[in-house]
Structure formats: structure tokens, C-alpha cells
CSV table of C-alpha atoms in Angstrom, one decimal:
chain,number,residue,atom,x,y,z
A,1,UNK,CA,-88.7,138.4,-104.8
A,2,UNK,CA,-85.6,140.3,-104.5
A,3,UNK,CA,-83.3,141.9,-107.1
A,4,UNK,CA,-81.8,139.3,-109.6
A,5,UNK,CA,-78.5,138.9,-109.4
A,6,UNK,CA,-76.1,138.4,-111.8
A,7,UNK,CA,-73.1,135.7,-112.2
A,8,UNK,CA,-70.8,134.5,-115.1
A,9,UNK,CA,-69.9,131.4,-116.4
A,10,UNK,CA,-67.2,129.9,-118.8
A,11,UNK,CA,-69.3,126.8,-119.2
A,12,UNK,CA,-69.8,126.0,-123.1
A,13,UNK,CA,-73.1,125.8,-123.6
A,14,UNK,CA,-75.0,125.6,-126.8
A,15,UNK,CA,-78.8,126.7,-127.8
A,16,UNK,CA,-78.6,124.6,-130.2
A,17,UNK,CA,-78.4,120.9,-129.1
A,18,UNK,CA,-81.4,119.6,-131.2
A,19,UNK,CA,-79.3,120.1,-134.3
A,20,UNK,CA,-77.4,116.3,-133.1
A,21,UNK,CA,-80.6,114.9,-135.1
A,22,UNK,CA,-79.4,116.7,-138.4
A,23,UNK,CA,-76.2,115.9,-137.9
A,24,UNK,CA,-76.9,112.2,-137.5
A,25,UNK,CA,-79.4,112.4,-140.2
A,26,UNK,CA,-76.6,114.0,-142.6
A,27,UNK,CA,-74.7,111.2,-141.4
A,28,UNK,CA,-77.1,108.1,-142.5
A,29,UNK,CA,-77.6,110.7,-146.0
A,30,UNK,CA,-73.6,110.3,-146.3
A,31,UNK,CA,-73.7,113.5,-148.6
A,32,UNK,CA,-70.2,115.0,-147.1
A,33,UNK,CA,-68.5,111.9,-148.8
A,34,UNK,CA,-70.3,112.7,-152.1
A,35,UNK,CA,-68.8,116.4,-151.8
A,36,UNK,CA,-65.4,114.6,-152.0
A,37,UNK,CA,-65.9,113.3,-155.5
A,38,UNK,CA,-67.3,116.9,-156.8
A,39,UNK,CA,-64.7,119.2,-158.9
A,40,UNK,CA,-65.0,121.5,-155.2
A,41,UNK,CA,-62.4,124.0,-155.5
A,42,UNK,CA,-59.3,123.1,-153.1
A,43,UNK,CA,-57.5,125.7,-150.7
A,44,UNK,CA,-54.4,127.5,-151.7
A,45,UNK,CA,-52.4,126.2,-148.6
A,46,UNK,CA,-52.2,123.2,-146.3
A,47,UNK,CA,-53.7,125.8,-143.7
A,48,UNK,CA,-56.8,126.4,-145.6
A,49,UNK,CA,-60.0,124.9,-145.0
A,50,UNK,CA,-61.6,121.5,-146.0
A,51,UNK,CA,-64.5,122.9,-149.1
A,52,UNK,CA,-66.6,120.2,-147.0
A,53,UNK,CA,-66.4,122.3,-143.9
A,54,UNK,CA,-66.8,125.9,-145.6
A,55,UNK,CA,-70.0,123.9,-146.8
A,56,UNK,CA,-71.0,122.1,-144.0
A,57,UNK,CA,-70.7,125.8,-142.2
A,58,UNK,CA,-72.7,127.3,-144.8
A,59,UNK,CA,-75.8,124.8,-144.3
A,60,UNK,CA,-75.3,125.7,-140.4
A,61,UNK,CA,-76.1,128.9,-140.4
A,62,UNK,CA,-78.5,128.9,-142.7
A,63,UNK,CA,-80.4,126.3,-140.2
A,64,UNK,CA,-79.3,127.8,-137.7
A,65,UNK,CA,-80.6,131.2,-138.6
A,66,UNK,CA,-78.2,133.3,-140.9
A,67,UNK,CA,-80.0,135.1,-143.8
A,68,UNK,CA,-76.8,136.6,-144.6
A,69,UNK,CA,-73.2,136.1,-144.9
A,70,UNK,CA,-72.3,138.1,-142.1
A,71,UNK,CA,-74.7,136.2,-139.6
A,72,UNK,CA,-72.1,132.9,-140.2
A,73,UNK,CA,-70.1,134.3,-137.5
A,74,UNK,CA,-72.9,133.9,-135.0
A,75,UNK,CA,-71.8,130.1,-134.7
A,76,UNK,CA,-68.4,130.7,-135.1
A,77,UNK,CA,-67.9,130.5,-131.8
A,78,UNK,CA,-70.4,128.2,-130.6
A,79,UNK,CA,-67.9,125.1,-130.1
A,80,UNK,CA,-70.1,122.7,-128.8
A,81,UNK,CA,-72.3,123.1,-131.5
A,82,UNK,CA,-69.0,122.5,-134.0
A,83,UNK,CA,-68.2,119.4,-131.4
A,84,UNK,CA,-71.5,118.2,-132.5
A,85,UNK,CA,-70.1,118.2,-135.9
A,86,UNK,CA,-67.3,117.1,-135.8
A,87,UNK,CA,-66.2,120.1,-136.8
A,88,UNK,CA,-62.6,121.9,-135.1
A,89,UNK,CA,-62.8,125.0,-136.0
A,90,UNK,CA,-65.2,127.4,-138.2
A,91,UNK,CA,-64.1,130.1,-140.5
A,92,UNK,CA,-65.0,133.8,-140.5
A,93,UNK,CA,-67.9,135.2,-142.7
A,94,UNK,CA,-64.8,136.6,-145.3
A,95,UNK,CA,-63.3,133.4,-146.0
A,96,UNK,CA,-66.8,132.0,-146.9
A,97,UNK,CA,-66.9,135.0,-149.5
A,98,UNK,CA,-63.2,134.2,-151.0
A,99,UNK,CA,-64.4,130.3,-151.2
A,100,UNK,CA,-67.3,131.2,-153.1
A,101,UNK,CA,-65.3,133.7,-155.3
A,102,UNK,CA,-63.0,131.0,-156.7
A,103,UNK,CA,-66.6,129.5,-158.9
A,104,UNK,CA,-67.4,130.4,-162.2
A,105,UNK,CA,-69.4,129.3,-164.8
A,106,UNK,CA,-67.3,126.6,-165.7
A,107,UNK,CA,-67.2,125.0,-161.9
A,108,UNK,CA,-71.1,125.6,-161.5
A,109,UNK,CA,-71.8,123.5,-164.6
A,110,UNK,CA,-69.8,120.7,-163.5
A,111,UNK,CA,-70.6,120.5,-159.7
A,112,UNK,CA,-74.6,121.7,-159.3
A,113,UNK,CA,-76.3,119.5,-162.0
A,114,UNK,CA,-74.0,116.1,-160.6
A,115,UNK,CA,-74.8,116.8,-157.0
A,116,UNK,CA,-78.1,117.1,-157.7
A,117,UNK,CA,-78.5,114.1,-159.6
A,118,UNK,CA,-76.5,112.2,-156.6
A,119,UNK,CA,-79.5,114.2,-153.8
A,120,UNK,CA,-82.6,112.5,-156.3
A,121,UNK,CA,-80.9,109.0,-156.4
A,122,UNK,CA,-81.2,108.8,-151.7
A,123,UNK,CA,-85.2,109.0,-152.5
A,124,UNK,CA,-88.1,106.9,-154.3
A,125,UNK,CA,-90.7,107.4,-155.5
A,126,UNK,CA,-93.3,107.2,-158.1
A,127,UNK,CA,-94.3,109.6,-161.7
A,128,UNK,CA,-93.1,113.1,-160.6
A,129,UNK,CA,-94.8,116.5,-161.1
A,130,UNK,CA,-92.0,118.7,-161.9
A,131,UNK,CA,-93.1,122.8,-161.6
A,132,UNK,CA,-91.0,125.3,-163.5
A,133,UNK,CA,-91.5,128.9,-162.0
A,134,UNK,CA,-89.2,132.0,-161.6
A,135,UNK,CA,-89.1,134.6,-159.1
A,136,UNK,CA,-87.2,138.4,-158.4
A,137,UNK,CA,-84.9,139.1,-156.1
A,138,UNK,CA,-84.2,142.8,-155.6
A,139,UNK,CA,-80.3,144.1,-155.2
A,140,UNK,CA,-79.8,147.6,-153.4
A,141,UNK,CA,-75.9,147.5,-155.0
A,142,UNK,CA,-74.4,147.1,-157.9
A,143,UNK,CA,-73.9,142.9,-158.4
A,144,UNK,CA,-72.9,141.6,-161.6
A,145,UNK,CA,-75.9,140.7,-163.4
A,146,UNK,CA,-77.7,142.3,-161.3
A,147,UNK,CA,-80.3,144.9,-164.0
A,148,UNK,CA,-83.3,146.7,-164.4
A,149,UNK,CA,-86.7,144.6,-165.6
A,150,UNK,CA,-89.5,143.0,-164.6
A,151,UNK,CA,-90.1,144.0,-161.0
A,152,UNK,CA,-93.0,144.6,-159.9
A,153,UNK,CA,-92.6,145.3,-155.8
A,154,UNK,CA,-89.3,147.3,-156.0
A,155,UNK,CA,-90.3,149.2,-159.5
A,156,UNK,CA,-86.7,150.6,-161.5
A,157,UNK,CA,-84.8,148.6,-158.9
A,158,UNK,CA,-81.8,146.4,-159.9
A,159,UNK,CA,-82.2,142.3,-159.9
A,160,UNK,CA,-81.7,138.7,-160.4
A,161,UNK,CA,-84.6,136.3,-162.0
A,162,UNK,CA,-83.6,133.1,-160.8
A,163,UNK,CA,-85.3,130.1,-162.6
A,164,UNK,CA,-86.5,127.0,-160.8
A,165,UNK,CA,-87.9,123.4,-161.0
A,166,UNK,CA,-89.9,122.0,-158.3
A,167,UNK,CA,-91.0,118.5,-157.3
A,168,UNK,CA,-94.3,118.8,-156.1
A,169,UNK,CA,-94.2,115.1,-154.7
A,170,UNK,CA,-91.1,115.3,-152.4
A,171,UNK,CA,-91.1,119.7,-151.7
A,172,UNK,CA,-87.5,120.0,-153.2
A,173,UNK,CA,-86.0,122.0,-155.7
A,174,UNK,CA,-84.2,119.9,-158.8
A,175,UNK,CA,-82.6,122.5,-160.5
A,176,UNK,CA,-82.6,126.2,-159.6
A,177,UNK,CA,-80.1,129.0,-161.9
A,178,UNK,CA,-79.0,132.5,-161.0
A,179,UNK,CA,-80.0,134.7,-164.3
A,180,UNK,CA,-79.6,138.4,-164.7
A,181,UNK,CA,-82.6,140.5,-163.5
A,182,UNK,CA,-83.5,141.8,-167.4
A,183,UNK,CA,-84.0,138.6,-168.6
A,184,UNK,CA,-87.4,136.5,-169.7
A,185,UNK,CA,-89.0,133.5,-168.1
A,186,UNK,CA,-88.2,131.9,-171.7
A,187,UNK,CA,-84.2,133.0,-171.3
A,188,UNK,CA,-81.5,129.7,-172.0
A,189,UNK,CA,-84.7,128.1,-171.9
A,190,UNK,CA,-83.2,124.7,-173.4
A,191,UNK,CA,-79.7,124.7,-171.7
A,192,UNK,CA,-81.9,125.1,-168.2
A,193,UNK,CA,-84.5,121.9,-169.3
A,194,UNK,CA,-81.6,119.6,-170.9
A,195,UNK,CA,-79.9,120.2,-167.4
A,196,UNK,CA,-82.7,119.5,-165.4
A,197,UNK,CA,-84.3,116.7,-166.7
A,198,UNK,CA,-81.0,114.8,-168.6
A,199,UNK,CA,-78.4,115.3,-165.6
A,200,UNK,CA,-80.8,116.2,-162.4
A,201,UNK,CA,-83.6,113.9,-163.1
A,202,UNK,CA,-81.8,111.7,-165.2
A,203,UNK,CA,-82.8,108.7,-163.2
A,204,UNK,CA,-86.6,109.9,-162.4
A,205,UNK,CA,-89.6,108.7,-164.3
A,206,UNK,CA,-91.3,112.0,-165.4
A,207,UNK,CA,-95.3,112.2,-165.2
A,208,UNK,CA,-96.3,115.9,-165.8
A,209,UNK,CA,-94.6,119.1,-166.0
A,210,UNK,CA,-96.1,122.6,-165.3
A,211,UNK,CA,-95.6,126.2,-166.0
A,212,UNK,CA,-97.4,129.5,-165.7
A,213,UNK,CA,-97.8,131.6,-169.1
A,214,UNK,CA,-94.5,133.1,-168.5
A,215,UNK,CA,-93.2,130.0,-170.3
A,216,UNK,CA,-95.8,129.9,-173.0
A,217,UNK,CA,-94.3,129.6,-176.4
A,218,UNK,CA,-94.5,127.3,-179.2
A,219,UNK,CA,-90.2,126.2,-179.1
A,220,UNK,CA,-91.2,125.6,-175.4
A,221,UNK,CA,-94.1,123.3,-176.0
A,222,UNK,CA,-92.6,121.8,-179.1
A,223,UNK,CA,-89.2,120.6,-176.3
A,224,UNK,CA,-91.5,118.5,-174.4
A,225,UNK,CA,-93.1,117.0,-177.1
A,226,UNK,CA,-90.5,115.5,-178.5
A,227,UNK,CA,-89.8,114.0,-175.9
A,228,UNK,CA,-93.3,112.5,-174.9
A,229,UNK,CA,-93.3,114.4,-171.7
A,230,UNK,CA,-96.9,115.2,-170.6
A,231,UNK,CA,-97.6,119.4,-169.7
A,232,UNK,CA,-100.0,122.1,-168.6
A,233,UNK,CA,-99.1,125.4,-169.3
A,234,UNK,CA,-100.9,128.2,-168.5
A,235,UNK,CA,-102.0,130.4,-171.7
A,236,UNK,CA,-101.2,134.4,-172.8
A,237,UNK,CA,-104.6,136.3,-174.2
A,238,UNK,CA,-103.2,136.8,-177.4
A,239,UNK,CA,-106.0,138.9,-180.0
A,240,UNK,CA,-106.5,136.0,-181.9
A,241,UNK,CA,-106.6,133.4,-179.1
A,242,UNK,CA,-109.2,135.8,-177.4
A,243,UNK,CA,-111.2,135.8,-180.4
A,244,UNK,CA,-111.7,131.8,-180.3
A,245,UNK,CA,-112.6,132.5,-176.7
A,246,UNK,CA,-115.6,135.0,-177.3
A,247,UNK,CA,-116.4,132.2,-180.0
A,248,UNK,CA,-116.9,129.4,-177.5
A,249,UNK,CA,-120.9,128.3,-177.1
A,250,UNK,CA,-120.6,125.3,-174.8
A,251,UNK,CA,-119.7,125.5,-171.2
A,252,UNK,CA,-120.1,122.7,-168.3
A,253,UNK,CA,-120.4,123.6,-165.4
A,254,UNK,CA,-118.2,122.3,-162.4
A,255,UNK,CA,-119.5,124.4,-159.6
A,256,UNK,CA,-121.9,128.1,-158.9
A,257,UNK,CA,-119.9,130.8,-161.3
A,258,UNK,CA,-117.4,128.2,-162.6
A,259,UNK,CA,-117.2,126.7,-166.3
A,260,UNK,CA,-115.0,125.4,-168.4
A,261,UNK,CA,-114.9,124.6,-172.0
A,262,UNK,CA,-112.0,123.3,-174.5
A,263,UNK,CA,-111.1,124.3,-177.8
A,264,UNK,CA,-108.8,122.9,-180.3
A,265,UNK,CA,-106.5,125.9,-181.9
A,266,UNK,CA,-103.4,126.4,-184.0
A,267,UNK,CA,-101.6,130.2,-182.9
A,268,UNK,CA,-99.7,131.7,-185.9
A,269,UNK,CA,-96.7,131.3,-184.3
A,270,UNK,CA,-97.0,127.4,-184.4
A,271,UNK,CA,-97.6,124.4,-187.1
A,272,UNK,CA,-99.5,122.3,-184.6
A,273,UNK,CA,-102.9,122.7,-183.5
A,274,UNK,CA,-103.2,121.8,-179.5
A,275,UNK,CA,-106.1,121.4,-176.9
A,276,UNK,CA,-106.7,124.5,-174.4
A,277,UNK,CA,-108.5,124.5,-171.2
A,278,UNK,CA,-110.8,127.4,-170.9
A,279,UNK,CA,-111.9,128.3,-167.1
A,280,UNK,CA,-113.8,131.4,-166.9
A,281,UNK,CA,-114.9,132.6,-163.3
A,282,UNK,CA,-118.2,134.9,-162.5
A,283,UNK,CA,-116.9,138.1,-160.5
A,284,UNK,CA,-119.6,137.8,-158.6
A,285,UNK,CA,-119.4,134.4,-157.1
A,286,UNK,CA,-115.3,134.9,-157.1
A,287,UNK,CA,-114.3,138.4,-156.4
A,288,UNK,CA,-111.2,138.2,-155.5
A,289,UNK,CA,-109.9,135.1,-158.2
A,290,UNK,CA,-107.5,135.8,-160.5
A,291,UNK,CA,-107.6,136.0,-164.7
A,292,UNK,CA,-108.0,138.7,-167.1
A,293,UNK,CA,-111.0,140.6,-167.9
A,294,UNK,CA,-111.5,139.7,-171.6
A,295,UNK,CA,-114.7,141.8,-172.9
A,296,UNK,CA,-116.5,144.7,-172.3
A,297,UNK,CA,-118.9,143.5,-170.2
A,298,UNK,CA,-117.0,142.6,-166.9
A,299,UNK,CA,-119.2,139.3,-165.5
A,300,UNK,CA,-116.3,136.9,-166.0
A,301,UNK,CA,-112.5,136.3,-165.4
A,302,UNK,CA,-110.2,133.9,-167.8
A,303,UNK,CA,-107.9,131.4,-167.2
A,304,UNK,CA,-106.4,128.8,-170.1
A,305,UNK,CA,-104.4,126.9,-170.0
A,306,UNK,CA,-102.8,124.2,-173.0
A,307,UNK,CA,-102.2,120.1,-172.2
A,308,UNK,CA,-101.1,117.2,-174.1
A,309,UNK,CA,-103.3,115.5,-171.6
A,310,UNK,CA,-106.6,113.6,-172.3
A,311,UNK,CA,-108.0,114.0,-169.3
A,312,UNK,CA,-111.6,115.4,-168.4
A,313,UNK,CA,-111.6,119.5,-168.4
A,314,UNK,CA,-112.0,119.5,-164.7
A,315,UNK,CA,-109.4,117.2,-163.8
A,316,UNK,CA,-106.8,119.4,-166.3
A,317,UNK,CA,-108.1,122.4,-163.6
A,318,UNK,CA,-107.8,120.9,-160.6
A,319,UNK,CA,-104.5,119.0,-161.2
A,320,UNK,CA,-102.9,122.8,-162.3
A,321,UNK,CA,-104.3,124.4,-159.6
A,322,UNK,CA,-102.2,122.6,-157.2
A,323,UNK,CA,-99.2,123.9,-158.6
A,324,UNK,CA,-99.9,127.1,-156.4
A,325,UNK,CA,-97.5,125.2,-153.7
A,326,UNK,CA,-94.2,126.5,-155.8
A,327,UNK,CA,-94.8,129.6,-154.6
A,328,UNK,CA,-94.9,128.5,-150.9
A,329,UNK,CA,-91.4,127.0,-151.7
A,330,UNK,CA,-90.3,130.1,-152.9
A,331,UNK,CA,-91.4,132.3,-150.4
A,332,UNK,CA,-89.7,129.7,-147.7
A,333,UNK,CA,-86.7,130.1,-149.3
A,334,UNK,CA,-86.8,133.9,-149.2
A,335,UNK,CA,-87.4,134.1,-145.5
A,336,UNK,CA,-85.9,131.0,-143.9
A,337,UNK,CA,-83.4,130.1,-145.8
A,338,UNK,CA,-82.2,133.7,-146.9
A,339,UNK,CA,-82.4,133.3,-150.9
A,340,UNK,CA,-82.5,137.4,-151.3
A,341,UNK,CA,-79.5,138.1,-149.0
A,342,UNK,CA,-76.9,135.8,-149.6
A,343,UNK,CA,-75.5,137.8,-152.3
A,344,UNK,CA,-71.4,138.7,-153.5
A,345,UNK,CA,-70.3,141.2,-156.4
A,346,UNK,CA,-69.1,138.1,-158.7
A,347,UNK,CA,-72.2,137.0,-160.6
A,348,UNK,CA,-71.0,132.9,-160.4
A,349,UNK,CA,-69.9,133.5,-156.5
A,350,UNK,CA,-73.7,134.4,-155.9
A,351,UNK,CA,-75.0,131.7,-158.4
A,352,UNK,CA,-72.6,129.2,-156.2
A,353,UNK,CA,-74.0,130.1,-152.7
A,354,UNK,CA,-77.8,130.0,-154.1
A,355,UNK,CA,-77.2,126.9,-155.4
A,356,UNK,CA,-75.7,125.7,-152.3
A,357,UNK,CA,-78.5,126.9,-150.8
A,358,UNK,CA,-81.0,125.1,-152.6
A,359,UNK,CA,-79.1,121.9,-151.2
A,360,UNK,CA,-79.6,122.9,-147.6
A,361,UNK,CA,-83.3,123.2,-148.6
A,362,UNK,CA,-83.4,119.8,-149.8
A,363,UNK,CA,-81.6,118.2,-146.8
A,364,UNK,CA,-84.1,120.0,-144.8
A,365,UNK,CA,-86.7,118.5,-146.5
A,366,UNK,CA,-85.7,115.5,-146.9
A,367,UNK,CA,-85.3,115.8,-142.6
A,368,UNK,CA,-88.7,116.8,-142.2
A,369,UNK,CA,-90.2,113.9,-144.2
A,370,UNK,CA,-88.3,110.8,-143.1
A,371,UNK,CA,-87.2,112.0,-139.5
A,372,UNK,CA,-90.1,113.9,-138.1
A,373,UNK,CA,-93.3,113.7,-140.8
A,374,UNK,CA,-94.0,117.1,-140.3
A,375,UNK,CA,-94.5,119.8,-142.8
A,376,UNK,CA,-93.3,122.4,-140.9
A,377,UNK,CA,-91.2,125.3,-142.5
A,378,UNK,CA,-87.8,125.9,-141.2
A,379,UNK,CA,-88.4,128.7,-138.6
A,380,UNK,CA,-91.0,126.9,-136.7
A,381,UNK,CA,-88.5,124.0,-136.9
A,382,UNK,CA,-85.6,125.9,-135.1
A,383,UNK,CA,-87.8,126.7,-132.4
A,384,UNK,CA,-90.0,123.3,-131.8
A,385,UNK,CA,-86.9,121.2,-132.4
A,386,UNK,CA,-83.1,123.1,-132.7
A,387,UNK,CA,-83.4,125.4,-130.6
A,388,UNK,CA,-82.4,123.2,-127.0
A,389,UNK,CA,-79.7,124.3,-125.0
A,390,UNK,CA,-77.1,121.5,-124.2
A,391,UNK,CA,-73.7,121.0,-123.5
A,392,UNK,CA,-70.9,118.0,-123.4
A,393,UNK,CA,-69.9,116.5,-120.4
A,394,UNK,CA,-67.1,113.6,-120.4
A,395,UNK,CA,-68.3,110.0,-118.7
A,396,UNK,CA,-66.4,107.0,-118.6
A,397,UNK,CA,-64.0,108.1,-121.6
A,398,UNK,CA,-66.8,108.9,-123.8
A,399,UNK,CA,-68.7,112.3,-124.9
A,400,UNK,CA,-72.1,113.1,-123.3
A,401,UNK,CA,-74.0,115.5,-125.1
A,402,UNK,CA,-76.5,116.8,-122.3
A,403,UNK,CA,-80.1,118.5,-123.4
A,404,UNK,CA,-82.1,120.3,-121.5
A,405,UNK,CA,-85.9,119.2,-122.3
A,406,UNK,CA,-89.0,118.4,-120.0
A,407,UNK,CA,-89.4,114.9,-118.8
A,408,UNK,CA,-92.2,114.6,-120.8
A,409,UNK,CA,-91.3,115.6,-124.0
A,410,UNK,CA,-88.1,113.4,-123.9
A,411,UNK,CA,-89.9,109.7,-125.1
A,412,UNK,CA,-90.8,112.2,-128.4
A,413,UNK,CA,-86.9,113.4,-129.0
A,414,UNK,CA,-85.9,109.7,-128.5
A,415,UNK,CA,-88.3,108.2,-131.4
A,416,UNK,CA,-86.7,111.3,-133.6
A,417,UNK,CA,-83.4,109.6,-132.7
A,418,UNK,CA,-84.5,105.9,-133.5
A,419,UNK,CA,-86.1,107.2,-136.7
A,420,UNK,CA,-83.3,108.1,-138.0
A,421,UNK,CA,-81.7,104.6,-137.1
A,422,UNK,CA,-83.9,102.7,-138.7
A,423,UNK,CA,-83.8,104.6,-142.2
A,424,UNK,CA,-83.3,103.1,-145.1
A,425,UNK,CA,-81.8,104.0,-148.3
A,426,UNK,CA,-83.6,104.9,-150.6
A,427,UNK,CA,-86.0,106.6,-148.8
A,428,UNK,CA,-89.6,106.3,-150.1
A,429,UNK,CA,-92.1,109.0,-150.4
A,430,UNK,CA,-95.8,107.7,-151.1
């Protein structure tokens, strides 16, 4: 074979012509109109953008690749991908900063908790499992809100502790806030649940809610009880609560080196006495498990955990134990949807784009659920199913949108297509 050569072309040619599913998926979700109705704020002049297309941009690169605000120019100037979109013209990285600079507290408040209230009223489903968790995200400048605490990667390092609530059910995020990087798990504890389950959830029947001992306190308990809401939260070793543990006599046995055991107990702190799960591991059988080391002799590792539930010991176990899938949400968000790097000096800018953010992730899987059944994360996505160059050809007065895929993986793109025709609101999760 000789030398290659080389020749140019002014063709317009996308890589991204599998992203004409999304868009006619974001078409049958109709969540562009629902932006319309949102307190978005408006441009200064009548040659400022649409907020629906500084949005709609955001969400592009983001699925499209971006992990940070200046990778939104990468599909600036892809115009058959905006053609795709319906979209004329995209802006530049900056103006996307100066949109999310005109939110504050006050617009955050009214626009996040509405839209997504609107997002959990396109699906059905049955009891939900809502997961509280929190997570760091380490900032190398000088953000507002951004302070020195609990870090334990990036020790001394500046931050943001961002709190979230999970569905386990549908993979999405109901609520999600932006908080200061010295604050506690337990920090605007109440403003954060009212939110979540009274605006975002307001129409959701509510089965079980979870949390790891980062959120164990007796106020925190005490909210869900009053309002009948079921929980397992995982327990801190307190001296006295370790004592009732040494006391314990009576184990069963679920498997080789793992027991559990209950006790009924009433912390200082609290008026009400409550039923704890005690799990203890042998080393031996589990060397690498997690829990805390309570006596001298180091044969077995703790775990506790306090319910409202009367189920059987095990069952309490097992059903926590699942919640370990929050943390595959969060670490999705961190690397494919660019949760540590979309970040602005304005405290409520940032809060605006993670929030955002958190929107995109729910569209996406919302997608992968009702389009393609798949629970693939994002970057595997791009490739298996974005990422297919195309371009538009005029035929007979109409738009052709031309993709370049093997014969026979063509009947599979085609069922994606009629999938997503035969829809119907709401969709329904088992």
C-alpha cells in the first residue's frame, strides 16, 4: 500500500448522529415546554439567547462529552448536530457562565424543587426506596463556599459537600443541593427533606428511606416518624451503645462468620427507645468487609443499624445492603457527567449548573430504561450508541439525516427508533 494521501472537505459531517434518538426521546418527554413555565432567568436583549437553548446546550455537552465548561465549545460548531436539534446557533462556553451567574438562592428555590416534581410525575411506579447520601468534591481555587473539612482523598484541600436523594427503583436523583465543603451530613437537614419529599416527591408513595451513620441523630429519626415514613439508618459506636453491644448473648446465624442479633435501646440523647440491627462479621471468614473493630480481641467487625421496620433481622441486612448502588450513581456522575468540574466563583451559579446537571442525569436515565433497557453508564453509551457519524442531505423537499452504521446493526437502531414511538406517558418501571 502506498503513502496515504490527504484531501479536504467542507462537507458537514457530524460524529454524533445517534444523538437523533435523544432528541426524539426529549421530544415524546416534552420537558423543553416545561422549562417555559419555570421562573428561568430571561436575556437582557432581544439578541440574547432562549434559557431553553443555553439548557438544552448544557445537556449536549454533557452527553456529548464535556466535563467542563470549556469543553461546550467542542459542539459549538458541529451544525448538523444543532440541525438535529433544532437548534440555529450555540453559544460560547462564557455566555453559559454569565447565564448561570444571573441564579441565586432565591431562583434555585423556586426552579429546582418544581422541575423536579414535573421529571417524577413522566414515570410510574410502585413504593420507592429513597437513599440519602453525600459526597466531596475537591476545588483547587477559591469558589464561594468552597472550605476546609471532611476530606479524606485531597486532605486540607478546599470543597463542596453536596447532599443527595436517590431512587433506588428508577436510578435518578430527586433532590441533590450544593453545600459548603465544612459542613455536616446533618447540615439544613430539615429544609433539604421538606424539599425533597413535600415538593420533589410530592406525588410519590414513599416505602423506605435509607442513610448511612452520617445522618444518625435522634431530630433526624424523630422527622420521619412523624410522618410514618419507614427507615434504616446505619448506627455511630457511641460508648454506651457499644456497651449494649458487648452485652448481647444471642446471635443467629445467617451464613459461615455472619450473625446478627437485635436489641431494643434508648441513647441519652433521645426519649424513645428504638430497635437496632446488630451484624457482626468474623475477620477471618471476611477480611476485607467493612465495620469497626469494637473490643480488644480483634475476631469480629460491627455493623448496626436502627429501623422502624418489623421485619426479620436478615431481611433489615439484606434490604440495606443494597443501598451500596448510591455510590455507583455518584461516581457516574463524577466521571460522565462532570459533577467535580463544572464549577463558577458564585456559590448559587455552581449550585444552578449541578443542579442542571442532575436533570441531564435523569433524562439519561430515563433513555436508557424506556428506549434501550440497558444499564449502561453514559461513556459506554456515547460509544455503542452516539457516537455515529452522519450528515443531512436534502430529498424531495425534506431533510435526510444520513448515518453511517453496518447493514447489520441497522434492524437494531430502527427498533430504538420505534421504541420511542410507541412510548407512553407515564412511563412505567416494574
Amino acid at each position: 500500500m502506498g503513502e496515504l494521501k490527504i484531501q479536504y472537505s467542507d462537507k458537514k459531517i457530524t460524529p454524533w448522529g445517534g444523538m437523533k434518538l435523544l432528541k426524539d426521546f426529549m421530544d415524546h418527554l416534552d420537558i423543553l415546554s416545561y422549562l417555559d413555565t419555570l421562573n428561568i432567568p430571561q436575556p437582557g436583549s432581544n439578541r440574547g439567547y432562549d434559557p431553553k437553548i443555553l439548557i438544552l446546550g448544557f445537556w449536549l455537552s454533557i452527553f456529548t462529552g464535556a466535563n467542563r465548561f470549556s469543553h461546550s465549545d467542542w459542539i459549538r460548531y458541529d451544525t448538523t448536530l444543532q440541525s438535529i436539534f433544532d437548534i440555529k446557533r450555540l453559544p460560547s462556553s462564557s455566555t453559559y457562565n454569565r447565564f448561570f451567574y444571573k441564579f441565586d438562592i432565591e431562583k434555585n428555590s423556586q426552579i429546582f424543587p418544581l422541575l423536579q416534581q414535573w421529571f417524577m410525575q413522566q414515570f410510574d411506579t410502585g413504593k420507592l426506596t429513597v437513599d440519602i447520601d453525600s459526597t466531596v468534591i475537591t476545588r483547587y481555587g477559591n469558589q464561594e463556599g468552597s472550605a476546609v473539612g471532611y476530606n479524606p482523598k485531597k486532605r486540607g484541600r478546599k470543597s463542596h459537600h453536596p447532599l443527595m436523594a436517590f431512587i433506588d427503583q428508577t436510578k435518578m436523583v430527586a433532590n441533590a443541593w450544593q453545600r459548603s465543603g465544612n459542613t455536616s451530613d446533618l447540615n439544613n437537614y430539615k429544609a433539604f427533606l421538606t424539599e425533597t419529599f413535600d415538593i420533589c416527591l410530592k406525588d410519590k408513595e414513599i416505602g423506605l428511606v435509607r442513610c448511612d451513620s452520617g445522618f444518625y441523630a435522634n431530630e433526624f429519626l424523630q422527622w420521619f416518624e412523624k410522618r410514618e415514613l419507614n427507615y434504616i439508618i446505619a448506627v455511630k459506636f457511641y460508648e454506651n451503645f457499644k456497651y449494649e453491644i458487648g452485652s448481647i448473648s444471642q446471635w443467629s446465624k445467617i451464613t459461615n462468620g455472619l450473625d446478627v442479633a437485635e436489641i431494643y435501646f434508648k441513647p441519652q440523647s433521645s426519649q424513645n427507645t428504638r430497635r437496632y440491627i446488630i451484624v457482626r462479621k468474623k475477620v477471618q471468614n471476611y477480611p476485607n468487609s467493612g465495620g469497626k473493630l469494637l473490643f480488644e480481641e480483634p475476631i469480629y467487625r460491627y455493623n448496626a443499624y436502627v429501623t422502624n421496620l418489623d421485619l426479620p433481622l436478615d431481611q433489615v441486612y439484606n434490604i440495606y445492603n443494597t443501598r451500596a448502588d448510591c455510590e455507583n450513581r455518584i461516581k457516574e456522575l463524577k466521571y460522565d457527567f462532570g459533577m467535580e468540574n463544572f464549577a463558577l466563583q458564585k456559590f448559587y451559579a455552581t449550585e444552578a449548573a449541578y443542579r442542571f446537571m442532575m436533570v441531564a442525569y435523569n433524562i439519561m436515565a430515563l433513555f436508557k430504561h424506556q428506549i434501550l433497557q440497558t444499564t449502561m453508564q453514559l461513556s459506554t453509551l456515547r460509544a455503542y450508541c452516539f457516537a455515529l457519524g452522519s450528515w443531512i442531505t436534502n430529498h424531495s423537499n425534506q431533510k435526510v439525516l444520513n448515518i453511517s452504521l453496518p447493514v447489520k446493526r441497522r434492524a437494531w437502531m430502527n427498533t430504538l427508533f420505534e421504541n420511542i414511538k410507541k412510548s407512553q406517558k407515564p412511563y412505567r418501571f416494574p
